[in-house]
Short mmCIF file of C-alpha atoms and ligand atoms in Angstrom, two decimals:
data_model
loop_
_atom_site.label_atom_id
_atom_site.label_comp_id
_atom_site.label_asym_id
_atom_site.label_seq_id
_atom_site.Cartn_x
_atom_site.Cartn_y
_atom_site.Cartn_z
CA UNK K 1 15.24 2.52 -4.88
CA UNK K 2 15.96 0.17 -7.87
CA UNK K 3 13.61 0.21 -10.77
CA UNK K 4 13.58 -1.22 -13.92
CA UNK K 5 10.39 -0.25 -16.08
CA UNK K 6 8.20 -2.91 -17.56
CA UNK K 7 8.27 -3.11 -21.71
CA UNK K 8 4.30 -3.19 -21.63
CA UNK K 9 1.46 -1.79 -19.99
CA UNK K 10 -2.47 -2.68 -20.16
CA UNK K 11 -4.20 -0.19 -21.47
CA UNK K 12 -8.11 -0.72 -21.96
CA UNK K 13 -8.19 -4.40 -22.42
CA UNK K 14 -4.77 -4.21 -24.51
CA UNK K 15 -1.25 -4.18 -24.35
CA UNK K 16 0.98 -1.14 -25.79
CA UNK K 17 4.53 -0.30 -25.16
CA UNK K 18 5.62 1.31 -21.97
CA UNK K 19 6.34 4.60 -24.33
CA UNK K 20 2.77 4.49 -25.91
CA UNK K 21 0.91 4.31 -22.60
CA UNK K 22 0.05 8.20 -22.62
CA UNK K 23 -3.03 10.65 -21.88
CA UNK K 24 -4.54 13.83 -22.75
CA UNK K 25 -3.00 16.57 -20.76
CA UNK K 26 -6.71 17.71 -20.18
CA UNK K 27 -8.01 14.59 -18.61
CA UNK K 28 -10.50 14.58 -15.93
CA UNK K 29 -7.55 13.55 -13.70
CA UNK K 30 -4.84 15.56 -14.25
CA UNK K 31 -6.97 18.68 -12.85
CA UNK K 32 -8.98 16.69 -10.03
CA UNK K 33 -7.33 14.00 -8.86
CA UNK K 34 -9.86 11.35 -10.06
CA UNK K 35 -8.08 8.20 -9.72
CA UNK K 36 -7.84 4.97 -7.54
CA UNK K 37 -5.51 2.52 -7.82
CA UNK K 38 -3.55 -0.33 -6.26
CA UNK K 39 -0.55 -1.63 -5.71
CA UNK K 40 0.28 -4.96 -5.35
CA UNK K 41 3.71 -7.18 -5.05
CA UNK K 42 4.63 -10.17 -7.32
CA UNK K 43 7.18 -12.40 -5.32
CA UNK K 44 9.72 -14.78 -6.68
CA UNK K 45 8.66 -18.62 -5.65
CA UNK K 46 9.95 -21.96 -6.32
CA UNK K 47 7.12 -22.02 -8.14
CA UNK K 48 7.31 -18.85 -10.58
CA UNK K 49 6.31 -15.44 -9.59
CA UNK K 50 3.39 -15.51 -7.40
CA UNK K 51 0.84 -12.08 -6.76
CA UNK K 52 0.51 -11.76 -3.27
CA UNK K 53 -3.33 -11.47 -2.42
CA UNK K 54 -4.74 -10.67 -5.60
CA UNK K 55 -8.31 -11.01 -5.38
CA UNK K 56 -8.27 -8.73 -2.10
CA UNK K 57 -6.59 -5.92 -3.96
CA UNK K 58 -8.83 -5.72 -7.13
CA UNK K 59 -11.62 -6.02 -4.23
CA UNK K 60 -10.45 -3.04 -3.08
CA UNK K 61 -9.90 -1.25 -6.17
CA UNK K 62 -13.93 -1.80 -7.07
CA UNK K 63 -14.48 -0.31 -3.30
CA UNK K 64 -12.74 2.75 -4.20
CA UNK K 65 -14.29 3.18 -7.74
CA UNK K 66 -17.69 2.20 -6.13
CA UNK K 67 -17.07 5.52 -3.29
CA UNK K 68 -16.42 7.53 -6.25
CA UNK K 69 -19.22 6.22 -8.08
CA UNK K 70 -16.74 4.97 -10.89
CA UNK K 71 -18.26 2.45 -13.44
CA UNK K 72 -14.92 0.13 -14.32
CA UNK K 73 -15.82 -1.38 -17.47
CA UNK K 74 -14.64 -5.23 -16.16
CA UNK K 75 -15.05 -7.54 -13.74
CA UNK K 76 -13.13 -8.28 -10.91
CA UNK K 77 -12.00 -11.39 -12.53
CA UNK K 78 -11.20 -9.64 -15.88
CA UNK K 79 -8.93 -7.40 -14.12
CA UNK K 80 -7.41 -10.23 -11.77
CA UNK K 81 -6.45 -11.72 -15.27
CA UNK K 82 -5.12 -8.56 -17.04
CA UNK K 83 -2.44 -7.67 -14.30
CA UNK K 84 -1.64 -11.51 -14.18
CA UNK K 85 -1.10 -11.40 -17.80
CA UNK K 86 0.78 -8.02 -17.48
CA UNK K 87 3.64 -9.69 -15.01
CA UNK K 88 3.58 -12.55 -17.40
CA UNK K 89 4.21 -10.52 -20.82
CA UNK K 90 6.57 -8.32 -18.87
CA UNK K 91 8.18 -11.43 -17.97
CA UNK K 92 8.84 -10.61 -14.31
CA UNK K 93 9.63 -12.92 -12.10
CA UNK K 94 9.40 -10.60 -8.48
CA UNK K 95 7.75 -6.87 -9.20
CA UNK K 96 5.70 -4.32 -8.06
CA UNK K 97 2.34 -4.23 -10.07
CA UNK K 98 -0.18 -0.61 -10.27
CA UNK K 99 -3.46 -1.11 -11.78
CA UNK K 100 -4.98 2.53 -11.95
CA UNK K 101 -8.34 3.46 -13.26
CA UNK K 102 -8.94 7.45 -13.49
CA UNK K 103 -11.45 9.58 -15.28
CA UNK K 104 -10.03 10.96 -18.70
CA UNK K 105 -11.03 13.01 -21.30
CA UNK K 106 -14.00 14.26 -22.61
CA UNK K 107 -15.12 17.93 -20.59
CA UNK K 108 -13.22 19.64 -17.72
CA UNK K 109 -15.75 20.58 -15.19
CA UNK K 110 -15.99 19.33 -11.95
CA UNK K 111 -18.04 16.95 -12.12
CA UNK K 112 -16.66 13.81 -13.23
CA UNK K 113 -19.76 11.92 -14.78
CA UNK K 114 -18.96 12.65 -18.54
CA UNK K 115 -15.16 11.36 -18.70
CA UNK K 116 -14.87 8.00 -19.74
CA UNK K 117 -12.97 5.76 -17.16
CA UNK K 118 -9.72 4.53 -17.89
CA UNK K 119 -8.04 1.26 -16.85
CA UNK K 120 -4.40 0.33 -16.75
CA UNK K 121 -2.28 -1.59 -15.17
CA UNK K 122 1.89 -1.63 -15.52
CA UNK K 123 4.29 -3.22 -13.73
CA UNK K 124 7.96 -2.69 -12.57
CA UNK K 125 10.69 -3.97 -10.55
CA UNK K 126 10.91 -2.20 -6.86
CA UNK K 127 13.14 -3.28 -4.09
CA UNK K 128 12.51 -1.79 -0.58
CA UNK K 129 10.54 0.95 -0.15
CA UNK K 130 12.16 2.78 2.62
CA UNK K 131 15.39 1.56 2.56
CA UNK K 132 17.02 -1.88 2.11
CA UNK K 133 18.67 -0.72 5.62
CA UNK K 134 15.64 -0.08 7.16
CA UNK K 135 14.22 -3.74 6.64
CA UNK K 136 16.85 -4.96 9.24
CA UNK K 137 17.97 -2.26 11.61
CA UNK K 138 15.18 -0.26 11.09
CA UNK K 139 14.09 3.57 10.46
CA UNK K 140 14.09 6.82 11.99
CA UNK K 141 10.69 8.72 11.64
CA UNK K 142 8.58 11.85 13.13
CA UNK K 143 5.19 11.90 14.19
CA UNK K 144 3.88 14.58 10.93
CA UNK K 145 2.68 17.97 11.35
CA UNK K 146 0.31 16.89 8.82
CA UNK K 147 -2.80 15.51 9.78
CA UNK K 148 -4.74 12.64 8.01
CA UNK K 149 -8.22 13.72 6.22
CA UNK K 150 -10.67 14.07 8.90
CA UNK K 151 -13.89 11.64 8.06
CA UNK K 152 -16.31 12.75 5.83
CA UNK K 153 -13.57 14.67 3.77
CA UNK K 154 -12.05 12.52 1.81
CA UNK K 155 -13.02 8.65 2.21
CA UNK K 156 -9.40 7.74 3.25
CA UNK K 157 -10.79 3.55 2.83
CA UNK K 158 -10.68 4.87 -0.42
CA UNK K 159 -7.47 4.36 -2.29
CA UNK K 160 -7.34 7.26 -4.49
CA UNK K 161 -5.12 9.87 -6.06
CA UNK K 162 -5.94 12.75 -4.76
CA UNK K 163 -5.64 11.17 -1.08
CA UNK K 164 -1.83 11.09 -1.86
CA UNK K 165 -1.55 14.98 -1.60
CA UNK K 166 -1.53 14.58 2.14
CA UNK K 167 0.45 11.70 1.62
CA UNK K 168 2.96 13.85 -0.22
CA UNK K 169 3.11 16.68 2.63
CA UNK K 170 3.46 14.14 5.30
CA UNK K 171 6.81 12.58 3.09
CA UNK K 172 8.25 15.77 2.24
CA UNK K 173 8.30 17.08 6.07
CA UNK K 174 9.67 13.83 7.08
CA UNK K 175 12.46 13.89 4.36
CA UNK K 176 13.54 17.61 4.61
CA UNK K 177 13.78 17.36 8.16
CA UNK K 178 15.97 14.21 8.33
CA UNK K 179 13.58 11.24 8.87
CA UNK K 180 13.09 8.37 6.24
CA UNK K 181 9.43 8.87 6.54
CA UNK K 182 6.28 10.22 9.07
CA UNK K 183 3.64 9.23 10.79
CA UNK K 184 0.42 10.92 10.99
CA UNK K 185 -2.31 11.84 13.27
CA UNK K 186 -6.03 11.77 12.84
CA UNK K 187 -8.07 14.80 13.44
CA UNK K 188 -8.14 13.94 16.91
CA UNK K 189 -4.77 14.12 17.58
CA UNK K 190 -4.35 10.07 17.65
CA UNK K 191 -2.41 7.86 15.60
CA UNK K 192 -3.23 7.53 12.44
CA UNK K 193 -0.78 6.22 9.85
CA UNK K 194 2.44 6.60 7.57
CA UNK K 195 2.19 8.26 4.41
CA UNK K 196 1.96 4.79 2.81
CA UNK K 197 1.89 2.49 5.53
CA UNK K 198 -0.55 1.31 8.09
CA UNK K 199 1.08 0.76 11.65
CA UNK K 200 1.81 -1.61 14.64
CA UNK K 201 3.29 -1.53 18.07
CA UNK K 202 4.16 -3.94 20.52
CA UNK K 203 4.10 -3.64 24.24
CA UNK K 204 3.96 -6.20 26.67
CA UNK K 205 3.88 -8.73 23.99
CA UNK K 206 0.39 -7.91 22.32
CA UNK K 207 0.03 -6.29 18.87
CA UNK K 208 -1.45 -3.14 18.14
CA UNK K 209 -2.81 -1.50 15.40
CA UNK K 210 -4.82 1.72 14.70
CA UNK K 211 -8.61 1.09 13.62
CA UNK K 212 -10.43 1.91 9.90
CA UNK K 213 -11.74 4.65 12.33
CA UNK K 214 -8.37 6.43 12.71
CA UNK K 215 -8.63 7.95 8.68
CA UNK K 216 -5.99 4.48 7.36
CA UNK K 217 -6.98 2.87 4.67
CA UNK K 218 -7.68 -0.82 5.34
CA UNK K 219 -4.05 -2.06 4.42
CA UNK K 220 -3.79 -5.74 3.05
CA UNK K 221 -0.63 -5.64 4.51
CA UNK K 222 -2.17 -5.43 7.61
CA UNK K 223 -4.79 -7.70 7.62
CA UNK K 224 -2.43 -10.46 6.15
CA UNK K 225 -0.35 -9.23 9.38
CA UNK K 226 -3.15 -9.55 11.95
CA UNK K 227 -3.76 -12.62 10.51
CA UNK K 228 0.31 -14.13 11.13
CA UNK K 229 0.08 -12.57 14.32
CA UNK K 230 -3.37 -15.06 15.43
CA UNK K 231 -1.47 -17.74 13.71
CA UNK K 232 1.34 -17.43 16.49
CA UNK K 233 -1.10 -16.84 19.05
CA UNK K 234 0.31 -13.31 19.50
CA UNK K 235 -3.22 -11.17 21.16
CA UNK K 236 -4.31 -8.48 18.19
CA UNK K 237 -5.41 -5.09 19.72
CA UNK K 238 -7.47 -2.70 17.08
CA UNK K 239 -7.83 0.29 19.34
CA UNK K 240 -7.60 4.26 19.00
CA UNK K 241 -3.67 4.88 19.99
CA UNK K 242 -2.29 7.80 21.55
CA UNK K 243 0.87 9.49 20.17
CA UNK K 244 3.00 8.79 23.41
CA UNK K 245 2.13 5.14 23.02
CA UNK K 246 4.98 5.24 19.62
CA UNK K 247 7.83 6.58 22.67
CA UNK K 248 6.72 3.32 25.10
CA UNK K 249 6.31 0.46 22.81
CA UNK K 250 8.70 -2.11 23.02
CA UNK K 251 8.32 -2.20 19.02
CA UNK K 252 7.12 -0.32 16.63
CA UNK K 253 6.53 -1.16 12.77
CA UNK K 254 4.94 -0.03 9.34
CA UNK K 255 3.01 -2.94 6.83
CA UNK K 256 2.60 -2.29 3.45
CA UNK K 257 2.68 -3.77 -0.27
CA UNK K 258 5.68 -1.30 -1.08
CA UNK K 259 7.11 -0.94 2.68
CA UNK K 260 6.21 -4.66 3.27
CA UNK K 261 7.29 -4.56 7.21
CA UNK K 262 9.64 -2.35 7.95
CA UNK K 263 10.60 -1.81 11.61
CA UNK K 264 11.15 1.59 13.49
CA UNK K 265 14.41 2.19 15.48
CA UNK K 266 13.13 5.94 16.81
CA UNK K 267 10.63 8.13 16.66
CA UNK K 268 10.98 11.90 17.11
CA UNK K 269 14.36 11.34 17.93
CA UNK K 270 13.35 9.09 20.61
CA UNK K 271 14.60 5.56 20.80
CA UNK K 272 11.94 2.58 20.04
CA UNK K 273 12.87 -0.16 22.55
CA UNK K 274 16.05 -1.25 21.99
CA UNK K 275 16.44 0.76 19.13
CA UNK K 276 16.82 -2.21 16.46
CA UNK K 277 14.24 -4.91 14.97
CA UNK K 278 12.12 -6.17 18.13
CA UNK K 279 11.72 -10.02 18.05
CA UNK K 280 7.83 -9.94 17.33
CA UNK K 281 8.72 -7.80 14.08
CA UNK K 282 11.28 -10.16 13.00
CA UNK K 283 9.26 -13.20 13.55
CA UNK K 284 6.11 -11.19 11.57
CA UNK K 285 8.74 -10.57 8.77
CA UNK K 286 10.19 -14.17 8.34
CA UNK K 287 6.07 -15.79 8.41
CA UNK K 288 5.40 -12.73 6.03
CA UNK K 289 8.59 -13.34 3.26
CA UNK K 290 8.16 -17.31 3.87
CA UNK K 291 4.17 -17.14 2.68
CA UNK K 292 5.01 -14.18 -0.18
CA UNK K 293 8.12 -16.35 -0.93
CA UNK K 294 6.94 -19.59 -1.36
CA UNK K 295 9.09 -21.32 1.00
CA UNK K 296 6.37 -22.65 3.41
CA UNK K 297 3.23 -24.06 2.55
CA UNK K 298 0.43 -21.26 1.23
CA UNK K 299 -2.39 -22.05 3.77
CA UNK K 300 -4.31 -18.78 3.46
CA UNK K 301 -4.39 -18.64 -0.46
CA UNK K 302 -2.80 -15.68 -0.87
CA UNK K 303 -0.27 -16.08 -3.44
CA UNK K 304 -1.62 -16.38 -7.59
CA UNK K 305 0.51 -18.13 -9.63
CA UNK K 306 1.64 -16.21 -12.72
CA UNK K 307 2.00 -19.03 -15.66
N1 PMP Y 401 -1.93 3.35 4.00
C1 PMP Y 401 -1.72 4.06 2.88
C2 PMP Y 401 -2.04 5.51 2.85
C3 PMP Y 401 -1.18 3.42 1.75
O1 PMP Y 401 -0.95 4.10 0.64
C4 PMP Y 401 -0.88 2.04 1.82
C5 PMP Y 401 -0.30 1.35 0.62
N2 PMP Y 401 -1.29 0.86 -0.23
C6 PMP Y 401 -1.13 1.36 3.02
C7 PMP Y 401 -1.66 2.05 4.09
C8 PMP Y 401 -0.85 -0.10 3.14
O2 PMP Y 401 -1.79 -0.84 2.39
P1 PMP Y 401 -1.41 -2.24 1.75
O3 PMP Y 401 -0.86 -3.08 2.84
O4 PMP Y 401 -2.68 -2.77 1.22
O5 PMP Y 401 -0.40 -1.97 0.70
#
């Protein structure tokens, strides 16, 4: 994975160097968990670099501070500004951007209500997440012995730090045991979702995707997905999916900011299809990268221009 560090991050309403950005080793955080966060792409475009749905990821960042009853001390269009300002003074043209507000330091009980919340947002370059490979041949992945949070757990809508310790479990399996990532099951034994990635599978020709009801978290990815798909005319299926479904499907893929859409060549072991990119993924991908990339016309306003 390529990455090349930003030289400044936003720290509460200003910007310090990348070496300054730093926290109290007793923070609120550190100990708990207490964070939520985003993370968001900034694509290269004939016209400049250009967020990728920008409003609907700081919406989503308020929804997870509002779950965790989390005052952030800006609007939404305050922070829409400071992480278009950090790509700008970073002078990015294509990166991967992480607001993160947490709870810091002040007392280190449980209960978070005393610790100031703390905003930043920093930005680096990031090429594919799973593998460049992957993007066009595809990856080999497990269903995870790891389950996803059962409901009323953890809020897994929620897009917050200490969510990512399952995350982190599911990953690690995957990795030590020779697959480039996994894919989880809800607490009733259905599919779920990656570590980091929502999912899709095609059979017959119609798309499928797991419901909010399934433990994901609502994935931007996916929605901008869903919507490419209705574009085509391709039917959209939101239903509960059953494991066995991943070993049938003609295709199989994962949608996110960092995985953007990365096919799946096997499962288990078990070939997916024809064991390459399926034609429905690869069409996806191309009206995904043309939008993100500037290269046909931005009819959903999802891209913000960075100036
Ligand atoms: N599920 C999880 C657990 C994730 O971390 C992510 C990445 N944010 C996704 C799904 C995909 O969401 P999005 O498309 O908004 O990046």
């Amino acid at each position: 994975m390529n990455w090349i560090e930003g030289k400044k991050i936003w720290f509460n309403g200003e910007f310090v160097d990348w070496k300054d950005a730093k926290i109290n080793v007793l923070s609120h955080v550190v100990h708990y968990g207490s964070s939520i966060f985003e993370g968001l792409r900034c694509y290269s475009t004939p016209q400049g670099p250009a967020v990728f749905r920008l409003q609907d990821h700081t919406r989503r960042m308020f929804d997870s501070a509002k779950i965790y009853r989390m005052e952030i001390p800006y609007t939404q269009d305050e922070f829409n500004e400071a992480i278009v300002s950090t790509v700008g003074i970073n002078k990015f043209d294509s990166c991967y951007i992480r607001p993160i507000v947490f709870r810091g330091f002040a007392q280190l009980g449980v209960n978070p209500l005393n610790c100031p919340v703390d905003c930043v947002v920093a930005a680096w370059t990031w090429g594919s997440y799973v593998s460049e490979e992957a993007l066009e041949k595809g990856a080999d992945v497990c269903t995870s012995s790891w389950n996803r949070m059962r409901p009323n757990t953890l809020p897994a809508l929620a897009k917050a730090g200490g969510n990512y310790l399952n995350s982190q479990l599911i990953k690690m399996e995957a990795l030590a045991n020779g697959y480039e990532e996994g894919i989880a099951l809800d607490h009733a034994g259905l599919i779920s979702e990656g570590s980091g990635e929502n999912l899709f599978l095609v059979r017959d020709g119609v798309l499928y995707t797991t419901p909010r009801s399934a433990s994901i978290l609502g994935g931007i990815t996916r929605d901008s997905i869903m919507v490419l798909a209705k574009d085509m005319g391709i039917e959209v299926v939101e239903e509960n999916i059953p494991r066995e479904m991943l070993y049938i499907a003609d295709e199989v893929f994962f949608s996110g900011t960092a995985a953007e859409i990365t096919p799946i060549r096997s499962v288990d072991r078990i070939q997916v299809g024809a064991g390459k990119r399926g034609p429905i993924t690869e069409k996806l991908q191309k009206a995904f990268f043309d939008i993100a990339n500037g290269k046909v016309e931005d009819r959903h306003s999802w891209l913000t221009h960075v100036k």
